[in-house]
Tab-separated table of C-alpha atoms in Angstrom:
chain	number	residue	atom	x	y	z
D	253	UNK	CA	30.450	-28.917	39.948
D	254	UNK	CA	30.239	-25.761	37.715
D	255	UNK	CA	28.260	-22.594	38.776
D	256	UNK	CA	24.909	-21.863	37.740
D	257	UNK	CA	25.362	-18.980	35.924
D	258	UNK	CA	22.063	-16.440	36.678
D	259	UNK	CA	20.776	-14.821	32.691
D	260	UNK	CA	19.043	-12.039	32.857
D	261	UNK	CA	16.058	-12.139	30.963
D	262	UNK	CA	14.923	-9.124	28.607
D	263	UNK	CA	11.510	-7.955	29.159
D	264	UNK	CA	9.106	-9.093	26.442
D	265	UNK	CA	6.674	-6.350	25.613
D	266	UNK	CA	3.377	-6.865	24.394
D	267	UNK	CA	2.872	-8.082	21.117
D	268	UNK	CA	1.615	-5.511	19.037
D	269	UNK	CA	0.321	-5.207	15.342
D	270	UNK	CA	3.612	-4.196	14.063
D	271	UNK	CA	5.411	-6.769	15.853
D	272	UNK	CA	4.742	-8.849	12.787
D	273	UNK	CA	6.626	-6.631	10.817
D	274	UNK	CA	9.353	-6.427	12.644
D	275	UNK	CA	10.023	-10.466	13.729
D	276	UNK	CA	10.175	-11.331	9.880
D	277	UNK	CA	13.899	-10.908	10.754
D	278	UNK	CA	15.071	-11.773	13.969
D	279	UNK	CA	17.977	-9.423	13.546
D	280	UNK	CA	15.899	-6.464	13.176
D	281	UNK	CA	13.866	-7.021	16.268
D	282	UNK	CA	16.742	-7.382	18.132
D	283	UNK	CA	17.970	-4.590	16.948
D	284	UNK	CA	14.827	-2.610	17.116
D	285	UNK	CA	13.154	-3.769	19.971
D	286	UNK	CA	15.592	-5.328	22.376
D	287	UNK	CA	18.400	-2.479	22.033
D	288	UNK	CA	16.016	0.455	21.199
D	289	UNK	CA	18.178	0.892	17.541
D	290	UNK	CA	14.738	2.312	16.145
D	291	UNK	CA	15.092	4.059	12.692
D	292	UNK	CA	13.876	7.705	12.782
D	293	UNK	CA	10.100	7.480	11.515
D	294	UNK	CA	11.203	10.296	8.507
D	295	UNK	CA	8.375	11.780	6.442
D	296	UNK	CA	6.343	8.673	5.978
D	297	UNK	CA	5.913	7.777	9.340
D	298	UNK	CA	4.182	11.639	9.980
D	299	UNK	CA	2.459	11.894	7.414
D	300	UNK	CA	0.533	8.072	8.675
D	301	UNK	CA	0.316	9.974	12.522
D	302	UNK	CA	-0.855	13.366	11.140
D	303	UNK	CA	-3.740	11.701	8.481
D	304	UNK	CA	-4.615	9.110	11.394
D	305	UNK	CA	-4.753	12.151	14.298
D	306	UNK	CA	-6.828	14.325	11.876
D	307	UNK	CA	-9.114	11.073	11.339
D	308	UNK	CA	-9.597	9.971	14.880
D	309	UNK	CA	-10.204	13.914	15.840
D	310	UNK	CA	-12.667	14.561	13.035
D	311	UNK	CA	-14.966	11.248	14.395
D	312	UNK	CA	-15.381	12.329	17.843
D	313	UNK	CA	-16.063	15.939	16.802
D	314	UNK	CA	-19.069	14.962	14.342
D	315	UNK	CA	-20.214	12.364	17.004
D	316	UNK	CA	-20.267	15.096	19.544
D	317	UNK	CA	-21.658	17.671	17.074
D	318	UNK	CA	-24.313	14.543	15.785
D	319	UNK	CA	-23.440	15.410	12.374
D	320	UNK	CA	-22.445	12.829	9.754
D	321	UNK	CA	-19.617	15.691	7.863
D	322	UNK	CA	-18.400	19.204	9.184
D	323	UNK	CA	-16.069	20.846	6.641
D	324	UNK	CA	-15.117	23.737	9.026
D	325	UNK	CA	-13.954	21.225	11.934
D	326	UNK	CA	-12.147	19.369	9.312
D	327	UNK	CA	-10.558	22.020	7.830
D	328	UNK	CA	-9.615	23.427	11.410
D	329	UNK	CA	-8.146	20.129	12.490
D	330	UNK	CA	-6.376	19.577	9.266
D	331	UNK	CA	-4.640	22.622	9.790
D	332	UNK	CA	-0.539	22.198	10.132
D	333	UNK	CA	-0.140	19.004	8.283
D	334	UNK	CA	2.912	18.195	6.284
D	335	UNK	CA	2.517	18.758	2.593
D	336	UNK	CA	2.002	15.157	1.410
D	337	UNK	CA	-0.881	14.481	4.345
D	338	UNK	CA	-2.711	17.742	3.472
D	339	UNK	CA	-3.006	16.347	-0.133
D	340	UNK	CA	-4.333	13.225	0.762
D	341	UNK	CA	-6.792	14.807	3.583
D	342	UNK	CA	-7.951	17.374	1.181
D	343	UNK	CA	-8.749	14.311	-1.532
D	344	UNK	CA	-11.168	12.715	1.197
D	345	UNK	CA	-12.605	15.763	2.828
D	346	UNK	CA	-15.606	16.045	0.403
D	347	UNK	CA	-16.576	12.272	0.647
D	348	UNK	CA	-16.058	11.201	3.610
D	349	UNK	CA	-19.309	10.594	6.319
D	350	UNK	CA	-18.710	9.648	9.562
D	351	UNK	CA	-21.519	7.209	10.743
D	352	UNK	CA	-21.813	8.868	14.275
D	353	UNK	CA	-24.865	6.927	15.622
D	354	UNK	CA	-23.167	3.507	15.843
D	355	UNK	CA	-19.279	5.002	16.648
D	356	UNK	CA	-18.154	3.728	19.783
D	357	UNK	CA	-15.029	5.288	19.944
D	358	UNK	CA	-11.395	6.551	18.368
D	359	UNK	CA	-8.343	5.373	19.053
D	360	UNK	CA	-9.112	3.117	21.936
D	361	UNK	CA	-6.098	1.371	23.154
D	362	UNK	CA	-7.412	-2.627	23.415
D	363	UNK	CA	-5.325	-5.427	25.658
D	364	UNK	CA	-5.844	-9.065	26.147
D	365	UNK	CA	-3.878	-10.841	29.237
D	366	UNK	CA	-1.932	-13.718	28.341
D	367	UNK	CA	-5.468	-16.097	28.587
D	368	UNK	CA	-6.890	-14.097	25.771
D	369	UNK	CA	-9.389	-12.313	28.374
D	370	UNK	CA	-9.590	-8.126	28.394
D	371	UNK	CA	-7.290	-6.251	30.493
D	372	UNK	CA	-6.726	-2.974	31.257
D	373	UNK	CA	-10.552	-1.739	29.680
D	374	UNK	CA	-11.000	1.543	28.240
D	375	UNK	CA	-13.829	3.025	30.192
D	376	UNK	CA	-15.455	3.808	26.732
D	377	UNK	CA	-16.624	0.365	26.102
D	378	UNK	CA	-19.397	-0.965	27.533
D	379	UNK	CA	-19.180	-3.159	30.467
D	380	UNK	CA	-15.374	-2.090	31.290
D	381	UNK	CA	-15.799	-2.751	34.605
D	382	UNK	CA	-16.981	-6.531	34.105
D	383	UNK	CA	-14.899	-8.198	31.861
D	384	UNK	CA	-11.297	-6.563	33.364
D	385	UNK	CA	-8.867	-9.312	34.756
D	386	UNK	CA	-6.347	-6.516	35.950
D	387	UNK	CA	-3.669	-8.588	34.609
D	388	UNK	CA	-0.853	-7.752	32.639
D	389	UNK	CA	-1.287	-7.491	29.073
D	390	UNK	CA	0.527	-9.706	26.635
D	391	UNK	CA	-1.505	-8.757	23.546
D	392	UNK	CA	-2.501	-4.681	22.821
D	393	UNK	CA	-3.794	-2.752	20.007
D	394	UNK	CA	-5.227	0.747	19.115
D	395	UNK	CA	-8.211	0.315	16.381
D	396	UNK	CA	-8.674	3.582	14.689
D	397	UNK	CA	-12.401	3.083	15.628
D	398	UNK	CA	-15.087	1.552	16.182
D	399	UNK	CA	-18.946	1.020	14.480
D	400	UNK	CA	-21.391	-1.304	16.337
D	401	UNK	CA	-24.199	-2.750	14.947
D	402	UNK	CA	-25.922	-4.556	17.406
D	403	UNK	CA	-29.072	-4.834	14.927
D	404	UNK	CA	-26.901	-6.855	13.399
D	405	UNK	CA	-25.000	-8.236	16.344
D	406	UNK	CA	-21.574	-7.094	14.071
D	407	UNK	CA	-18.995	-4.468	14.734
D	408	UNK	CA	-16.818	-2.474	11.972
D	409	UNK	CA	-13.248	-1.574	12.165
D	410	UNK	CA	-12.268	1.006	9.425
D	411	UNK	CA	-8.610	1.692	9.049
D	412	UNK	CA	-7.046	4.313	7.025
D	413	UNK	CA	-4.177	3.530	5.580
D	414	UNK	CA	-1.322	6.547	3.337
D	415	UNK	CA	0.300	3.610	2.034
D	416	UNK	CA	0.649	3.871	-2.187
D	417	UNK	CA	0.475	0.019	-2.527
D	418	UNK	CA	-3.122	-1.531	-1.588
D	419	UNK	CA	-3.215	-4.889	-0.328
D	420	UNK	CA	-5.579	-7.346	1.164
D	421	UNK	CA	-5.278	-8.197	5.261
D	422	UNK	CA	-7.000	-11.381	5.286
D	423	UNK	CA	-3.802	-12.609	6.454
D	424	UNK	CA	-2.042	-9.627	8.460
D	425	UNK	CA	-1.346	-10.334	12.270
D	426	UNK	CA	-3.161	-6.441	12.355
D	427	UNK	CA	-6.539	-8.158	10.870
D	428	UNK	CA	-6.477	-11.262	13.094
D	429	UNK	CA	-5.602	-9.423	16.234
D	430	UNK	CA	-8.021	-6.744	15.835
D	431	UNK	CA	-11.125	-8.768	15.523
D	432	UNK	CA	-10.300	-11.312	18.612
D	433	UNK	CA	-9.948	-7.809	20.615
D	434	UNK	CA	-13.282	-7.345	19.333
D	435	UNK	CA	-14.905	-10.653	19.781
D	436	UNK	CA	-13.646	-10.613	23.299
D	437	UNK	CA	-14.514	-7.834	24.714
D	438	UNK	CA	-17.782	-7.463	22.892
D	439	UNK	CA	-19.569	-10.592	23.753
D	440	UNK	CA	-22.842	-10.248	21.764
D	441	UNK	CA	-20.743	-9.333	18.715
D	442	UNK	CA	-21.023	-12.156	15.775
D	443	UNK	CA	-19.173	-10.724	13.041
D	444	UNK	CA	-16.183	-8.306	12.590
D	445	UNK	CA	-15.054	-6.438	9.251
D	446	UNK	CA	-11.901	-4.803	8.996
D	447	UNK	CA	-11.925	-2.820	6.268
D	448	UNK	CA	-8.839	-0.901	5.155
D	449	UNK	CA	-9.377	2.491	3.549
D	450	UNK	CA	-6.580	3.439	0.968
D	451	UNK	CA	-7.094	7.108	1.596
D	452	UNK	CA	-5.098	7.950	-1.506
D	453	UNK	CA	-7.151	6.904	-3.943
D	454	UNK	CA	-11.076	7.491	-4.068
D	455	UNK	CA	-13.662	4.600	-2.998
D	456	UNK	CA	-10.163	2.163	-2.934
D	457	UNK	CA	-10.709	-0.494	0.335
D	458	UNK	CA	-10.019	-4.372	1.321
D	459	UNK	CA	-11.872	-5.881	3.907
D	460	UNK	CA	-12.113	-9.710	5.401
D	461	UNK	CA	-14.689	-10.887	7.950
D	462	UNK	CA	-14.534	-12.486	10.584
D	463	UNK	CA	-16.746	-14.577	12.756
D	464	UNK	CA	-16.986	-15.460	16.090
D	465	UNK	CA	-16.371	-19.421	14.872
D	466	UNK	CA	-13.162	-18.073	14.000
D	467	UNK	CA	-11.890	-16.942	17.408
D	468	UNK	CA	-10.341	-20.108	18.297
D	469	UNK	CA	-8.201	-19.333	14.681
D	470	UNK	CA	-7.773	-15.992	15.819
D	471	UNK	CA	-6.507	-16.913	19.103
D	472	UNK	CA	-3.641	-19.305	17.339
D	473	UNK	CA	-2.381	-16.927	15.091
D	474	UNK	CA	-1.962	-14.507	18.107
D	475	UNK	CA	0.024	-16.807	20.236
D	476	UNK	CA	1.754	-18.254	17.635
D	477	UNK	CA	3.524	-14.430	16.705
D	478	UNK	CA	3.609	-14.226	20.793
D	479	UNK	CA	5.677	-17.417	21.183
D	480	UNK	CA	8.161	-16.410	18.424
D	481	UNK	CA	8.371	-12.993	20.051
D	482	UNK	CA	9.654	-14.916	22.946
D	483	UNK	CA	11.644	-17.473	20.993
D	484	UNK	CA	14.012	-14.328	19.436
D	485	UNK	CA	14.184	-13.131	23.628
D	486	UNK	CA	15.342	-16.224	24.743
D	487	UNK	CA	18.144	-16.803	22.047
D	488	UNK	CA	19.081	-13.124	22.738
D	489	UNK	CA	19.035	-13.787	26.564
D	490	UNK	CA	21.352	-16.795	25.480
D	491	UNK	CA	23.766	-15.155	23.288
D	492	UNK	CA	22.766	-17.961	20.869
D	493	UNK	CA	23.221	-16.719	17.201
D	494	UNK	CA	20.569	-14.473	16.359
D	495	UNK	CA	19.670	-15.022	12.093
D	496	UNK	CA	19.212	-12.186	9.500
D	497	UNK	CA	16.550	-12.435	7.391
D	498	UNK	CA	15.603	-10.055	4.173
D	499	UNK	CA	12.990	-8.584	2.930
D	500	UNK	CA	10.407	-5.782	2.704
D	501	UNK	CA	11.266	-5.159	6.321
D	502	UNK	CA	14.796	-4.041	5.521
D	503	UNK	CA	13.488	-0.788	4.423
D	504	UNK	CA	12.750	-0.568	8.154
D	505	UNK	CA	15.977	-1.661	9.819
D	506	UNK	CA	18.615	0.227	11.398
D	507	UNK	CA	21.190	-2.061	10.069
D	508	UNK	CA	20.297	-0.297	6.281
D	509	UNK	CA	22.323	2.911	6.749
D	510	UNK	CA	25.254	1.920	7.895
D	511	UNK	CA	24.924	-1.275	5.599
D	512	UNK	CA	26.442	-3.307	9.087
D	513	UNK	CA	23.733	-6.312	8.161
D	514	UNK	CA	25.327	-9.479	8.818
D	515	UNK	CA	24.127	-10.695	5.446
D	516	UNK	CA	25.010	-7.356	3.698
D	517	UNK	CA	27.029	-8.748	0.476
D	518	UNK	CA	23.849	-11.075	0.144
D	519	UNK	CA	21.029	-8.832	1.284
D	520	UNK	CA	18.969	-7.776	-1.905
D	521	UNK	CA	18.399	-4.717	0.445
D	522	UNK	CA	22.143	-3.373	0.272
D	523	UNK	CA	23.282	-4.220	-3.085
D	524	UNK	CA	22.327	-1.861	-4.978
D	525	UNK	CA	21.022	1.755	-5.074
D	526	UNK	CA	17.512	2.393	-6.102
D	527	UNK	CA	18.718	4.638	-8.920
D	528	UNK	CA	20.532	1.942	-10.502
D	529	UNK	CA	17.864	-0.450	-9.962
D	530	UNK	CA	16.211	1.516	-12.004
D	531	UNK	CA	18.808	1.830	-14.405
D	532	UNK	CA	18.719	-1.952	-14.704
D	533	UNK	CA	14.863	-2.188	-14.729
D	534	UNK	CA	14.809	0.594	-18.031
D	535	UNK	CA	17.807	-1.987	-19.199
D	536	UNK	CA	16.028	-5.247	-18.597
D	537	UNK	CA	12.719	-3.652	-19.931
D	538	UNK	CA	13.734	-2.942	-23.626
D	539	UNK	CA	16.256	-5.991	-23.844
D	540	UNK	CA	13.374	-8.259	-22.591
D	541	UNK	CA	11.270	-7.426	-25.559
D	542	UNK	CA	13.804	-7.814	-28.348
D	543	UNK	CA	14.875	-11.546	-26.648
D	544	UNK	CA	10.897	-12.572	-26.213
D	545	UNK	CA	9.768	-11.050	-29.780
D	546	UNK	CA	13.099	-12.766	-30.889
D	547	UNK	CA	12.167	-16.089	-29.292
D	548	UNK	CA	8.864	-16.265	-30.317
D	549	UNK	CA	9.407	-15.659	-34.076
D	550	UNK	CA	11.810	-18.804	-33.548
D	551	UNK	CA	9.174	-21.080	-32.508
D	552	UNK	CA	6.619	-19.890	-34.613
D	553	UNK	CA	8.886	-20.542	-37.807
D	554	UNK	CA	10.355	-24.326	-36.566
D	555	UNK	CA	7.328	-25.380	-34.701
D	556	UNK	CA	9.645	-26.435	-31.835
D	557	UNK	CA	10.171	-25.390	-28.567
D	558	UNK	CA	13.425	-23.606	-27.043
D	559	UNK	CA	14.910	-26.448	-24.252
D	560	UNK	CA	17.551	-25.859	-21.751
D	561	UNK	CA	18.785	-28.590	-19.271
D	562	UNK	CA	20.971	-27.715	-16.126
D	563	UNK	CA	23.808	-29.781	-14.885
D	564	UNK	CA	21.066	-31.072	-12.484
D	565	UNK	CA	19.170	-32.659	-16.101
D	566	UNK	CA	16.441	-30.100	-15.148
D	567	UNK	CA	14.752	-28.760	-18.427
D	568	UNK	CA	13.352	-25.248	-18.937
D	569	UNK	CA	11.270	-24.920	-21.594
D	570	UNK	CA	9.982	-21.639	-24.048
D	571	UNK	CA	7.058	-22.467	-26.446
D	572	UNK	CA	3.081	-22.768	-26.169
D	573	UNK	CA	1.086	-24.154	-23.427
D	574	UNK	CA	-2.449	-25.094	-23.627
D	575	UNK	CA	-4.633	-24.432	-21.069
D	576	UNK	CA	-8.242	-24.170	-20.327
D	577	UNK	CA	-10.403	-21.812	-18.327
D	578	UNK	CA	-13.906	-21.553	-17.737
D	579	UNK	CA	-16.473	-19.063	-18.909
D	580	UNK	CA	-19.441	-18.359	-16.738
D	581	UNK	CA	-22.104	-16.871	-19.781
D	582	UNK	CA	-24.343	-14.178	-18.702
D	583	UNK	CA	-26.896	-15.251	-21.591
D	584	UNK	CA	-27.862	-18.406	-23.995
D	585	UNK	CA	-27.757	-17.879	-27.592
D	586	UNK	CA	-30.092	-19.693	-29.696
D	587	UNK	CA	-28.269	-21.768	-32.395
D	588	UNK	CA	-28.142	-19.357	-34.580
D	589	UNK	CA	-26.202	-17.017	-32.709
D	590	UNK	CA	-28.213	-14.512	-33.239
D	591	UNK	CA	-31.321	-14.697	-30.416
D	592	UNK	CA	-31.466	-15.637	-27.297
D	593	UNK	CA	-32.361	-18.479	-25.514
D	594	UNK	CA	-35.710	-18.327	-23.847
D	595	UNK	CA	-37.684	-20.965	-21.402
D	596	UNK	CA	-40.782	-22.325	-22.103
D	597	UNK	CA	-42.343	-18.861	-20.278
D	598	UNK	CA	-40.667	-16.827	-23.053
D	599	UNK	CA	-38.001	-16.113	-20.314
D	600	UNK	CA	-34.862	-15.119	-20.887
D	601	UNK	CA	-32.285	-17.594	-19.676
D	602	UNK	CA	-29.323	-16.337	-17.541
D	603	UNK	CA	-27.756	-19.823	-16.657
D	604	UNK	CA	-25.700	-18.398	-14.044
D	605	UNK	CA	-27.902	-15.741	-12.468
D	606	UNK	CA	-30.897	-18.041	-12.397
D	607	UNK	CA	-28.751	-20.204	-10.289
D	608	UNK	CA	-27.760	-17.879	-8.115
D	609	UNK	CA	-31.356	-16.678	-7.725
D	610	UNK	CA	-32.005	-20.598	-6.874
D	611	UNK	CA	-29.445	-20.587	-3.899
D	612	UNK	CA	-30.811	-16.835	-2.590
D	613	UNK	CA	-34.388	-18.940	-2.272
D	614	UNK	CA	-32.617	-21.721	-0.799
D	615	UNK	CA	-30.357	-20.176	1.397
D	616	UNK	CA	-31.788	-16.770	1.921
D	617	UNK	CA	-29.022	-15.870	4.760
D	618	UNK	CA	-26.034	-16.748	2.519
D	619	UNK	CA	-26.170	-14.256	0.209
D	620	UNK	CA	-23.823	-12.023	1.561
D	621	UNK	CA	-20.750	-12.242	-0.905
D	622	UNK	CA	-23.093	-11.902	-3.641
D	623	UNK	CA	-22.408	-7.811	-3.314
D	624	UNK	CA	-18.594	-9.018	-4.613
D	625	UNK	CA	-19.644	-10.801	-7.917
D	626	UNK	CA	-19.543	-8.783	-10.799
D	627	UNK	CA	-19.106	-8.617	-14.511
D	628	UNK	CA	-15.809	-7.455	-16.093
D	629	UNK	CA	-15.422	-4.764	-18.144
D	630	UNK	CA	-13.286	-5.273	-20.790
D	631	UNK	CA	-15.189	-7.737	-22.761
D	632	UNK	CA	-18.338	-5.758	-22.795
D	633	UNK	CA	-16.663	-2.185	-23.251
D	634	UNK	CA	-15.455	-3.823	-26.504
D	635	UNK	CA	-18.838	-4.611	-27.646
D	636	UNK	CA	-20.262	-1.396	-26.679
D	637	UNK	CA	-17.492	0.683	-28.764
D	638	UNK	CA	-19.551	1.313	-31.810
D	639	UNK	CA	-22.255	4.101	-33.282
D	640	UNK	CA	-25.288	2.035	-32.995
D	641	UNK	CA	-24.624	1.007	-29.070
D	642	UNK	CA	-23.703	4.646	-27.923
D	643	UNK	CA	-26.580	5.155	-25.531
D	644	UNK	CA	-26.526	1.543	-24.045
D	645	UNK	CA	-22.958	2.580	-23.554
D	646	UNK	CA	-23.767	5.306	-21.734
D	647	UNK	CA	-26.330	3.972	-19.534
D	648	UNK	CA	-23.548	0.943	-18.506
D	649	UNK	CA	-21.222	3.668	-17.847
D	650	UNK	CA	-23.940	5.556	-15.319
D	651	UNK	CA	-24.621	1.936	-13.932
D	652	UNK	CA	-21.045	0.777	-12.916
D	653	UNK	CA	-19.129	1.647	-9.527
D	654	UNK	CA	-16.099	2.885	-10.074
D	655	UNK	CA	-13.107	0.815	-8.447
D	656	UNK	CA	-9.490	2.755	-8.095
D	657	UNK	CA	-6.853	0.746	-8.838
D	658	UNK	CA	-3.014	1.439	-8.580
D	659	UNK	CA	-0.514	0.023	-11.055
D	660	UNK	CA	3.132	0.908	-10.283
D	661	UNK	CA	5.272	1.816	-13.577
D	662	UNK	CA	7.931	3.792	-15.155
D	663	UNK	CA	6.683	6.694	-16.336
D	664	UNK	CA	8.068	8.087	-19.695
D	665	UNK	CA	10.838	11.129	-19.434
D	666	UNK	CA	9.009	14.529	-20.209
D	667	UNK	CA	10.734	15.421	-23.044
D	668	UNK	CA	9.657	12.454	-24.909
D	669	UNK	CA	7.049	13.186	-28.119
D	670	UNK	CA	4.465	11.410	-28.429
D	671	UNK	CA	5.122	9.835	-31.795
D	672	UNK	CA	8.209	8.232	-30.190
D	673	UNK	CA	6.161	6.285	-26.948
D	674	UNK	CA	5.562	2.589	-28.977
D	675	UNK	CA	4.268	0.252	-26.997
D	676	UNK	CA	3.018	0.742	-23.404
D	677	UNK	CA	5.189	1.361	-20.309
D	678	UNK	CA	6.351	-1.749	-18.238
D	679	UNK	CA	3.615	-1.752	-15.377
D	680	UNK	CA	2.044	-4.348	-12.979
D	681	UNK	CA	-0.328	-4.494	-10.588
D	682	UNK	CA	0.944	-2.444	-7.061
């Protein structure tokens, strides 16, 4: 009979926000986690701690001071930030309020044992002493703050984030893990928003809401990262293969240096280097025109599509599609085009407002999202753009909110005139 051979397990540590990250390649986290490989932080990781430490700093100040700004404190606290972080600081210092009446606290390091139940309270919230288990935690997470509303039985988690792309958490593990810390050690709460502040851009956030229906949700997607967390431990423990996996991440991983990926001829990562990526994007850019402008004026003079079949019989195909989409009118027109459409009180009708207004008196406490609907600009600046319009043009423009968005592009070289720029730079949404 063979020897039972005795593994030694690695300790799993608890699953935090940026575990999610990190376990999008197995590799990584081993590296990472398990051997303690981490890749120095560099400037982007201080400029996140110094904006976040000047945020957190600034709250409790003003809630101690029970003012909602105080430009001297943030000045003061501001003080010894790296370049980049000062800039973005110095672009929210004027706007920023800090809501001090309903802040419960900054920075408040949150744990739930491995039932989902608090552990190891912060003596800031309310009822720390009641809802402890003492056990170990499994599950922790440090909310920048915290805003209750218990008018509203709802609590707000803002999070300021340095990063230059914006993006939505509905579905980050950050999002989902914050709000069950929330829910469960808040009992009376009903309704969580995390709302992501994109502090380098003006009035730029993302939020999703959460409700306390959704903690059962909530409570999946946690253990579900937990038990793959232990699934890469117990392969490790194992010596069983451990895959590499790439991505976004790899800008992360230890393994990108030295280029010693186990994938690195295939990695996307490691191929090539970003200045010749961009190289090949100001390539691909001007040769992509010429072949679609070239394509098109094909089809438009045979009338026939462009076909290609693989060896598989697959067929790709270049020419027209029809589609259809559907267009929600603010106002009815008359038959004549010219007047509008009125109801037999000399109303005017607004087919899709007037059902809206229907469902408000219907359903008077589902009317939340209707703060998200709104009209898009470019069809009505277009109208607006003449002589006769200018004031009503005005008054829309003192009307709208203003919405920052970020496009990412290459920008033109500086020595270009402007006579030579044809044609707008290759951009998409960032």
């Amino acid at each position: 009979m063979g020897k039972l051979v005795k593994i030694k397990a690695s300790p799993v540590p608890p699953t935090h926000q940026s575990t999610e990250l990190i376990m999008a390649c197995p590799r990584f986290y081993v590296e990472a986690v398990i051997k303690g490989r981490k890749k120095p932080g560099g400037v982007e990781s201080a400029r996140g701690l110094q904006i976040h430490r000047v945020h957190g700093a600034y709250q409790s100040v003003c809630k101690q001071r029970k003012v909602r700004v105080d430009y001297a404190a943030f000045d003061e606290l501001a003080k010894g930030a790296g370049a980049e972080a000062a800039r973005i600081l110095s672009g929210v210092r004027d706007s920023y309020e800090v809501d001090y009446p309903h802040l419960v606290d900054t920075e408040t390091v949150m744990s739930l044992d491995k039932n989902f139940r608090p552990t190891c309270v912060a003596k800031t919230i309310p009822g720390h002493e009641l809802c402890d288990t003492g056990d170990l935690p499994e599950f922790v997470g440090i909310p920048d703050s915290i805003y209750a509303y218990p008018e509203d039985s709802s609590i707000l988690i803002p999070d300021w984030k340095s990063h230059p792309r914006p993006f939505d958490p509905d579905e980050t593990l950050q999002a989902k893990m914050y709000s069950l810390f929330i829910f469960q050690h808040f009992p009376w709460c009903q309704k969580v928003t995390f709302r992501l502040y994109f502090v380098r851009y003006k009035k730029l956030t993302r939020e999703v809401i959460f409700e306390r229906k959704d903690v059962p949700a909530l409570i999946e997607a946690a253990r579900a990262a937990r038990e793959r967390q232990k699934m890469i431990h117990f392969d490790y423990d194992r010596s069983n293969p451990i895959e590499a996996i790439p991505g976004a991440h790899c800008q992360y991983c230890p393994l990108l240096s030295d280029r010693s990926c186990p994938i690195a001829e295939y990695n996307p990562a490691l191929q090539l280097t970003y200045e010749e990526r961009l190289k090949f994007m100001l390539w691909y850019s001007a040769f992509s025109k010429i072949n679609t402008a070239t394509m098109k004026e094909h089809v438009d003079a045979t009338g026939r599509p462009i076909v290609l079949r693989d060896y598989n019989g697959k067929a790709y195909v270049y020419g027209p599609v029809s589609g259809e989409r559907f267009i929600l009118p603010l106002f009815l027109m008359n038959v004549d085009g010219k007047t509008l459409a009125t109801d037999d009180q000399g109303i005017i009708k607004m087919p899709i407002a007037d059902k809206l207004i229907d469902w408000q008196s219907a359903y008077p406490d589902d009317v939340w999202w209707f703060g998200d609907l709104e009209i898009k600009g470019s069809a009505l600046k277009t109208k607006l753009k003449t002589n006769k319009r200018a004031i009503l043009d005005q008054a829309v423009k003192d009307a709208a909110i203003p919405e920052t968005t970020v496009k990412i592009k290459v920008s033109k070289p500086l020595d270009v005139l402007e006579e030579d720029t044809e044609g707008e730079e290759e951009e998409e949404d960032f």
